[in-house]
Amino acid sequence: GIQVEQSPPDLILQEGANSTLRCNFSDSVNNLQWFHQNPWGQLINLFYIPSGTKQNGRLSATTVATERYSLLYISSSQTTDSGVYFCAVDGSGTYKYIFGTGTRLKVLA
Amino acid sequence: EADIYQTPRYLVIGTGKKITLECSQTMGHDKMYWYQQDPGMELHLIHYSYGVNSTEKGDLSSESTVSRIRTEHFPLTLESARPSHTSQYLCASSGPWTPPGNEQFFGPGTRLTVL
């Protein structure tokens, strides 16, 4: 099955800094999502982005499907951005997502 | 935004008890999912359903069972809970009314502890 790798595994930033999170996948994908899991365990949808570029406030994402990776950009980070960021992909078109191992982000005030 | 509800949010029970974790969604989504997640780790799919009377096992083997008798309801049952079942259980849904395609939305999760 499709493999999903996220990097870096851990990231510590000072408030106001920018960061780039990466998601590599081993095969073509039909669906791809980015999530933020807050400290209470809730998964929050950030982007549905099987291809192309999207922006939402301080966050943006780009998926280059032909090269099998997606990037999540966080600009001017805030302490509320802390948590775990997951990339999830559906490579088989069966609507079953495979999750990456996540990037654990901590933003310091 | 999808509305997905899970109850209970927290559950502490003894070994051998039968439990049912509830999941309901009000968006008319046809597809529903159960994931298991250990603290700080990735999510693993344990069950999914493409519609009423359709259930399949996911990639992670689980001793739990599910049913899908109504579109909006997808309960998960453990007949005899064990300490190894201690984990967080997350329910999700997606469907034909979720533009643009198959965006999943998650409930708040149930944190299960089996003593």
Short mmCIF file of C-alpha atoms in Angstrom, two decimals:
data_model
loop_
_atom_site.label_atom_id
_atom_site.label_comp_id
_atom_site.label_asym_id
_atom_site.label_seq_id
_atom_site.Cartn_x
_atom_site.Cartn_y
_atom_site.Cartn_z
CA GLY A 1 0.00 0.00 0.00
CA ILE A 2 0.88 3.65 -0.20
CA GLN A 3 3.48 4.97 2.26
CA VAL A 4 3.24 8.42 3.81
CA GLU A 5 6.20 10.17 5.43
CA GLN A 6 6.16 13.50 7.17
CA SER A 7 9.06 15.73 8.08
CA PRO A 8 10.32 17.05 10.34
CA PRO A 9 8.93 14.84 13.12
CA ASP A 10 9.36 17.60 15.70
CA LEU A 11 9.65 21.35 15.37
CA ILE A 12 10.10 24.11 17.94
CA LEU A 13 9.59 27.70 16.84
CA GLN A 14 9.62 31.12 18.39
CA GLU A 15 6.37 33.01 18.01
CA GLY A 16 6.37 34.94 14.73
CA ALA A 17 8.60 32.52 12.85
CA ASN A 18 7.68 30.79 9.58
CA SER A 19 7.84 27.06 8.90
CA THR A 20 7.36 24.46 6.18
CA LEU A 21 6.06 20.97 6.84
CA ARG A 22 6.48 18.27 4.24
CA CYS A 23 4.48 15.18 3.32
CA ASN A 24 5.93 12.62 0.89
CA PHE A 25 3.85 9.79 -0.51
CA SER A 26 4.94 6.75 -2.45
CA ASP A 27 2.22 6.56 -5.11
CA SER A 28 -0.33 8.70 -6.91
CA VAL A 29 -3.18 10.01 -4.78
CA ASN A 30 -6.85 10.72 -5.35
CA ASN A 31 -7.41 12.64 -2.13
CA LEU A 32 -5.08 14.44 0.27
CA GLN A 33 -5.85 16.37 3.43
CA TRP A 34 -3.90 18.30 6.04
CA PHE A 35 -5.16 18.31 9.65
CA HIS A 36 -4.16 20.03 12.87
CA GLN A 37 -4.72 18.03 16.04
CA ASN A 38 -5.05 20.37 18.99
CA PRO A 39 -3.96 19.51 22.55
CA TRP A 40 -7.48 18.24 23.30
CA GLY A 41 -7.22 15.66 20.53
CA GLN A 42 -9.63 17.27 18.08
CA LEU A 43 -8.67 16.98 14.41
CA ILE A 44 -9.27 20.22 12.57
CA ASN A 45 -9.43 20.31 8.79
CA LEU A 46 -6.86 22.64 7.29
CA PHE A 47 -6.85 21.81 3.58
CA TYR A 48 -8.28 19.33 1.13
CA ILE A 49 -5.62 19.53 -1.56
CA PRO A 50 -4.98 16.57 -3.91
CA SER A 51 -3.23 19.03 -6.25
CA GLY A 52 -2.47 22.72 -6.63
CA THR A 53 -2.13 25.51 -4.10
CA LYS A 54 -4.52 26.89 -1.51
CA GLN A 55 -4.28 29.60 1.10
CA ASN A 56 -6.26 30.28 4.25
CA GLY A 57 -5.01 33.21 6.31
CA ARG A 58 -1.53 32.48 7.63
CA LEU A 59 -1.62 28.94 6.29
CA SER A 60 -1.08 27.76 2.76
CA ALA A 61 -0.51 24.40 1.12
CA THR A 62 0.86 23.11 -2.14
CA THR A 63 0.60 19.60 -3.55
CA VAL A 64 2.77 18.56 -6.49
CA ALA A 65 1.08 15.30 -7.35
CA THR A 66 3.49 14.39 -10.14
CA GLU A 67 6.41 14.56 -7.70
CA ARG A 68 4.46 12.96 -4.87
CA TYR A 69 4.73 15.54 -2.14
CA SER A 70 2.73 18.19 -0.37
CA LEU A 71 3.90 21.17 1.68
CA LEU A 72 2.15 23.06 4.45
CA TYR A 73 3.37 26.59 5.13
CA ILE A 74 2.76 28.35 8.42
CA SER A 75 3.65 32.02 8.52
CA SER A 76 3.92 34.29 11.57
CA SER A 77 3.35 31.34 13.88
CA GLN A 78 1.35 31.76 17.08
CA THR A 79 1.27 29.69 20.27
CA THR A 80 -2.17 28.44 19.24
CA ASP A 81 -0.54 26.76 16.23
CA SER A 82 1.04 24.23 18.59
CA GLY A 83 -0.08 20.63 18.20
CA VAL A 84 0.39 17.83 15.72
CA TYR A 85 -0.01 18.29 11.97
CA PHE A 86 -1.06 15.26 9.97
CA CYS A 87 -1.08 14.60 6.28
CA ALA A 88 -3.56 11.94 5.09
CA VAL A 89 -3.76 10.45 1.61
CA ASP A 90 -6.08 8.19 -0.33
CA GLY A 91 -4.08 6.51 -3.05
CA SER A 92 -6.47 3.80 -4.11
CA GLY A 93 -9.59 5.81 -4.82
CA THR A 94 -11.42 3.72 -2.22
CA TYR A 95 -11.96 6.69 0.10
CA LYS A 96 -9.68 5.11 2.73
CA TYR A 97 -7.09 7.50 4.07
CA ILE A 98 -3.59 6.58 5.23
CA PHE A 99 -2.18 8.97 7.81
CA GLY A 100 1.42 10.04 8.15
CA THR A 101 3.19 9.95 11.51
CA GLY A 102 2.72 13.68 11.98
CA THR A 103 4.85 16.73 12.76
CA ARG A 104 4.75 17.85 16.38
CA LEU A 105 4.94 21.63 16.48
CA LYS A 106 5.57 23.71 19.58
CA VAL A 107 5.47 27.48 19.30
CA LEU A 108 7.10 29.36 22.17
CA ALA A 109 5.89 32.78 23.32
CA GLU B 1 -18.96 22.37 8.35
CA ALA B 2 -19.88 18.81 9.24
CA ASP B 3 -21.41 18.03 12.62
CA ILE B 4 -20.15 14.76 14.07
CA TYR B 5 -20.88 13.73 17.60
CA GLN B 6 -19.20 11.12 19.74
CA THR B 7 -20.23 9.87 23.14
CA PRO B 8 -18.94 9.37 25.68
CA ARG B 9 -15.95 11.71 25.46
CA TYR B 10 -14.15 9.87 28.26
CA LEU B 11 -14.72 6.34 29.56
CA VAL B 12 -12.93 4.41 32.28
CA ILE B 13 -14.08 0.83 32.72
CA GLY B 14 -12.94 -2.47 34.11
CA THR B 15 -11.65 -5.47 32.18
CA GLY B 16 -14.30 -7.72 30.69
CA LYS B 17 -17.03 -5.11 30.34
CA LYS B 18 -18.98 -4.67 27.12
CA ILE B 19 -18.92 -1.14 25.77
CA THR B 20 -20.40 0.76 22.84
CA LEU B 21 -18.93 3.98 21.54
CA GLU B 22 -21.48 6.14 19.76
CA CYS B 23 -20.93 8.20 16.62
CA SER B 24 -23.56 10.23 14.80
CA GLN B 25 -23.41 12.75 11.98
CA THR B 26 -26.08 15.12 10.72
CA MET B 27 -24.72 15.88 7.26
CA GLY B 28 -26.18 12.93 5.38
CA HIS B 29 -22.69 11.61 4.61
CA ASP B 30 -22.66 8.13 3.13
CA LYS B 31 -19.14 7.17 4.26
CA MET B 32 -18.16 6.78 7.91
CA TYR B 33 -14.93 5.67 9.57
CA TRP B 34 -13.45 4.62 12.92
CA TYR B 35 -9.79 5.30 13.67
CA GLN B 36 -7.70 4.28 16.67
CA GLN B 37 -4.95 6.58 17.90
CA ASP B 38 -2.44 6.11 20.70
CA PRO B 39 -1.24 9.37 22.29
CA GLY B 40 0.95 11.37 19.95
CA MET B 41 0.91 8.72 17.26
CA GLU B 42 -0.64 8.39 13.81
CA LEU B 43 -4.23 7.37 13.21
CA HIS B 44 -5.03 3.82 12.13
CA LEU B 45 -8.23 2.91 10.30
CA ILE B 46 -10.05 0.05 12.06
CA HIS B 47 -13.52 0.09 10.41
CA TYR B 48 -15.30 1.88 7.60
CA SER B 49 -18.68 1.94 5.94
CA TYR B 50 -19.77 3.14 2.51
CA GLY B 51 -23.45 3.19 3.41
CA VAL B 52 -26.28 1.46 5.24
CA ASN B 53 -25.63 -2.26 5.82
CA SER B 54 -22.07 -1.88 4.51
CA THR B 55 -19.14 -2.39 6.90
CA GLU B 56 -15.51 -3.34 6.27
CA LYS B 57 -12.47 -3.89 8.43
CA GLY B 58 -9.66 -1.40 8.12
CA ASP B 59 -5.92 -1.85 7.91
CA LEU B 60 -5.39 -2.25 11.66
CA SER B 61 -6.80 -5.43 13.13
CA SER B 62 -9.28 -4.73 15.88
CA GLU B 63 -11.41 -6.88 18.16
CA SER B 64 -14.19 -4.34 17.95
CA THR B 65 -17.27 -4.61 15.73
CA VAL B 66 -19.44 -1.98 14.04
CA SER B 67 -22.89 -1.69 12.54
CA ARG B 68 -24.53 0.72 10.10
CA ILE B 69 -28.29 0.40 10.30
CA ARG B 70 -28.98 4.10 9.79
CA THR B 71 -27.07 6.54 7.61
CA GLU B 72 -26.33 8.90 10.47
CA HIS B 73 -25.28 6.35 13.09
CA PHE B 74 -22.10 4.21 13.23
CA PRO B 75 -21.57 2.67 16.69
CA LEU B 76 -18.48 0.67 17.68
CA THR B 77 -18.74 -2.19 20.18
CA LEU B 78 -16.19 -4.04 22.26
CA GLU B 79 -17.70 -7.24 23.68
CA SER B 80 -15.04 -7.68 26.38
CA ALA B 81 -12.74 -4.76 27.01
CA ARG B 82 -9.08 -5.34 27.89
CA PRO B 83 -6.27 -2.99 28.94
CA SER B 84 -4.80 -3.31 25.43
CA HIS B 85 -7.91 -1.52 24.13
CA THR B 86 -6.92 1.64 25.98
CA SER B 87 -6.65 4.32 23.30
CA GLN B 88 -8.43 7.22 21.65
CA TYR B 89 -11.14 6.32 19.16
CA LEU B 90 -12.00 8.86 16.47
CA CYS B 91 -15.02 8.78 14.20
CA ALA B 92 -15.09 10.52 10.82
CA SER B 93 -17.47 10.93 7.90
CA SER B 94 -17.50 12.13 4.31
CA GLY B 95 -19.96 11.95 1.48
CA PRO B 96 -21.48 13.09 -1.72
CA TRP B 97 -22.56 16.34 -0.11
CA THR B 98 -19.00 17.18 0.94
CA PRO B 99 -17.53 19.37 -1.78
CA PRO B 100 -15.29 18.99 -3.64
CA GLY B 101 -14.91 15.26 -3.21
CA ASN B 102 -14.04 13.16 -0.23
CA GLU B 103 -13.05 15.53 2.53
CA GLN B 104 -13.24 13.79 5.88
CA PHE B 105 -14.53 15.49 9.01
CA PHE B 106 -13.80 14.20 12.49
CA GLY B 107 -15.70 13.99 15.73
CA PRO B 108 -14.10 15.02 19.06
CA GLY B 109 -13.04 11.47 19.92
CA THR B 110 -13.57 9.08 22.83
CA ARG B 111 -10.69 8.48 25.23
CA LEU B 112 -11.06 4.91 26.52
CA THR B 113 -9.17 3.58 29.52
CA VAL B 114 -9.56 -0.07 30.49
CA LEU B 115 -8.29 -0.94 33.94
#
